[in-house]
Amino acid sequence: MSVYGVNKFCRTALHDRDVRAQIKSDPAAAMEKFPLTAEEKELLLAGDVAALWERGASGFLLSYLTRWDLLGLTVEVYSERMRGARDWRFPQGGVATSGR
Amino acid sequence: MSVYGVNKFCRTALHDRDVRAQIKSDPAAAMEKFPLTAEEKELLLAGDVAALWERGASGFLLSYLTRWDLLGLTVEVYSERMRGARDWRFPQGGVATSGR
Amino acid sequence: MARIVLGLGAPHSPNLPSVVANNPGFVEAGLYAELKNALEAARADALVIFSNDHFNTFFLNNFPMFAIGAAPATAGPNDGTPMPRYEIPVAEELASHIYSTGVSSGFDLALCQEFDVDHAFAVPVHFLCAHGKLPILPVFVNCFASPLPLASRAHALGRAIGSAIRAHEPDLRVAVMASGSFSLEIGGPAIPPGERSGVPDRAWVARVVELMRARRVDDLVTEATPSQMARAGNAGGELLNWIAMLGAIGDRAPAMLAARPHGHAFGVWRWE
Amino acid sequence: MARIVLGLGAPHSPNLPSVVANNPGFVEAGLYAELKNALEAARADALVIFSNDHFNTFFLNNFPMFAIGAAPATAGPNDGTPMPRYEIPVAEELASHIYSTGVSSGFDLALCQEFDVDHAFAVPVHFLCAHGKLPILPVFVNCFASPLPLASRAHALGRAIGSAIRAHEPDLRVAVMASGSFSLEIGGPAIPPGERSGVPDRAWVARVVELMRARRVDDLVTEATPSQMARAGNAGGELLNWIAMLGAIGDRAPAMLAARPHGHAFGVWRWE
Ligand SMILES: [Fe+3]
Ligand SMILES: [Fe+3]
């Protein structure tokens, strides 16, 4: 389901305390509950928020992860990585899907 | 929450097998889970589908109850009662709320 | 560029799969088979289905007027309809294109990136593409939660979706379908004695068929007032799905249009 | 007949309640107090709030473009914002009237008869009507799920809601509010080093304020293109709430409009 799954993962981290705890303790297992591609799981585990953003995931939702330093993402780490995203000047709005 | 609560009660009877079983075994207790007014609870317990419809509840959703003869509503009983609803010729569409 | 190669219309009554399974000679079985043949002959790459949720996919906590399903796949039925359960591929890229184009044309669409479907979509899939190889594109039209969209608005949505399909770059062949009744009351006061549902306005069914046969879609839109649709029963708004489909395919006469005594009809629009 | 007696605009930053609690002399505290005074002076019977969910009330499985909250009450925040939790009465009857009128005017609104709200509504309630005696009427505008509604469409929605209010029979005094930023990036590539959010386009904030002060709403609608709003950050679309509010109150100059360095502003429109 791609991109949507990443967004759902981040949103659930905010709304479901059990899922959040599992992301802390066993992130790979937590991801099994979401419709993520193998690549998305790898990028999430690596905390590569720029690459996820480039594929269409929401920066707003990704940055929830910093609220609990999930997946190693402190605000400092997050900011440095996200600022490294490529080709991001003035992105405009189609629907973010697997195809984006 | 009125009317909305009646619609939600009927919809949940279809979608949640546990709630459905409780409506069979202890309808008054099952109703406590829904935002129903005292009058709505009484009318539901009495199976007075015409009065509920007159207050704005959906006939389509109410008639789910006949699928399991809930609240004494066989198709025959339901049909006879609903056909007795008053002032129903060509109802037109505002939002069905407590105020309707 | 993509183009629309076929229009279809059919009912989605939840008892149809089991009735047809038990009575293969049932008239509805033959009519659905005719539509299936037309769809296969059209070699469609995707099937847009205008249909309506019955409070199963959505509820009144967030009930959309028009919603586009733009996910890789869907599944259904989600409402206990006695029939096989299907995993159904969705034409996600086309759906996203239609969604974006619709929004930029001033339609206030809801976006559904994860959803299942009830009998309104599962029954057509059962009869037309149970093989699971044809991606569908669900367009949800509110035909049940009062107030319904105006017929003129449903028609304009269909026109906008037709334009969006024709502006889609990939060279796809797209079939467009409507599903729903013209007159049907389910559980409301207009049901017949001893029954849960009935057809309160057969004259309206005949009139709808007459106008469609005569290509008088503008008159159909004008005559399909909120009060006329309400008079046709609490599922009478399902006509809006057909009106939207006719907006998408444009001004054409049906190659086949057969009304049935149950308040619905089967139709094929073909021009190639 | 009901009438609109006041327009307001303010941010809803989730840190504001705690910041103000700890620093009562904070500028934002004074500005919100000024709005509260204006609201009390206007003796409003209901407060329409144009604001936007942040994927808390809704998600992408069914994300509405525009939704009307028509329930007896709501509650919030539902997103863990550090602030008191409120039970908030909703002007259900007016909301239902606005919903029906909007649909019959060709707006494809989603209907929400049971919902809670996130900081986008809870923060304004905290500062303006925490006493719980003023019913609100939430109008959800999609400012986050791409693609956003066109500025012209948001403005037209506001106009339609303004007309609907003025056509509502009960003799109500209605205040109308917008909440949101003009330029704000949260978690996207335009954030500053070491931060989670920032203001990427201060020139645009100044331009928005200039156009509002000059009553040049049509120019604002024209200049608030999808690319300009994207340049203003991934929360830059929250300007749409203000554009809708201006549609509702009509062509008026603000009595007060104060831009803040955080990409947002406070405003009061008053004419009595
Ligand atoms: Fe149906
Ligand atoms: Fe916001």
mmCIF file of C-alpha atoms in Angstrom, chain A residues 47 49-50 59 62-63 66 72-85 88, chain D residues 185-198:
data_model
loop_
_atom_site.group_PDB
_atom_site.id
_atom_site.type_symbol
_atom_site.label_atom_id
_atom_site.label_comp_id
_atom_site.label_asym_id
_atom_site.label_seq_id
_atom_site.Cartn_x
_atom_site.Cartn_y
_atom_site.Cartn_z
ATOM 1 C CA GLY A 47 15.284 6.444 10.135
ATOM 2 C CA VAL A 49 13.042 10.263 6.703
ATOM 3 C CA ALA A 50 14.315 12.150 3.668
ATOM 4 C CA GLY A 59 6.780 15.182 6.684
ATOM 5 C CA LEU A 62 6.986 11.501 10.002
ATOM 6 C CA SER A 63 8.007 14.174 12.480
ATOM 7 C CA THR A 66 10.690 12.656 17.127
ATOM 8 C CA GLY A 72 16.603 6.902 16.656
ATOM 9 C CA LEU A 73 14.975 10.110 15.474
ATOM 10 C CA THR A 74 15.763 12.907 17.916
ATOM 11 C CA VAL A 75 14.711 16.328 16.642
ATOM 12 C CA GLU A 76 18.352 17.093 15.796
ATOM 13 C CA VAL A 77 18.866 13.889 13.811
ATOM 14 C CA TYR A 78 15.486 14.268 12.131
ATOM 15 C CA SER A 79 16.120 17.843 11.113
ATOM 16 C CA GLU A 80 19.529 17.149 9.663
ATOM 17 C CA ARG A 81 18.291 14.178 7.672
ATOM 18 C CA MET A 82 15.048 15.745 6.417
ATOM 19 C CA ARG A 83 16.873 18.879 5.310
ATOM 20 C CA GLY A 84 18.924 16.628 3.058
ATOM 21 C CA ALA A 85 15.882 15.604 0.987
ATOM 22 C CA TRP A 88 11.875 19.388 -2.672
ATOM 23 C CA GLU D 185 6.634 23.904 7.759
ATOM 24 C CA ILE D 186 6.351 21.013 10.186
ATOM 25 C CA GLY D 187 8.721 18.107 9.687
ATOM 26 C CA GLY D 188 9.335 18.747 5.987
ATOM 27 C CA PRO D 189 12.596 19.644 4.243
ATOM 28 C CA ALA D 190 12.107 23.412 4.730
ATOM 29 C CA ILE D 191 12.578 23.241 8.512
ATOM 30 C CA PRO D 192 15.551 25.108 10.019
ATOM 31 C CA PRO D 193 18.624 23.233 11.343
ATOM 32 C CA GLY D 194 17.966 21.580 14.682
ATOM 33 C CA GLU D 195 14.234 22.304 14.632
ATOM 34 C CA ARG D 196 11.072 20.363 13.912
ATOM 35 C CA SER D 197 9.268 23.344 12.402
ATOM 36 C CA GLY D 198 9.893 26.765 10.931
#
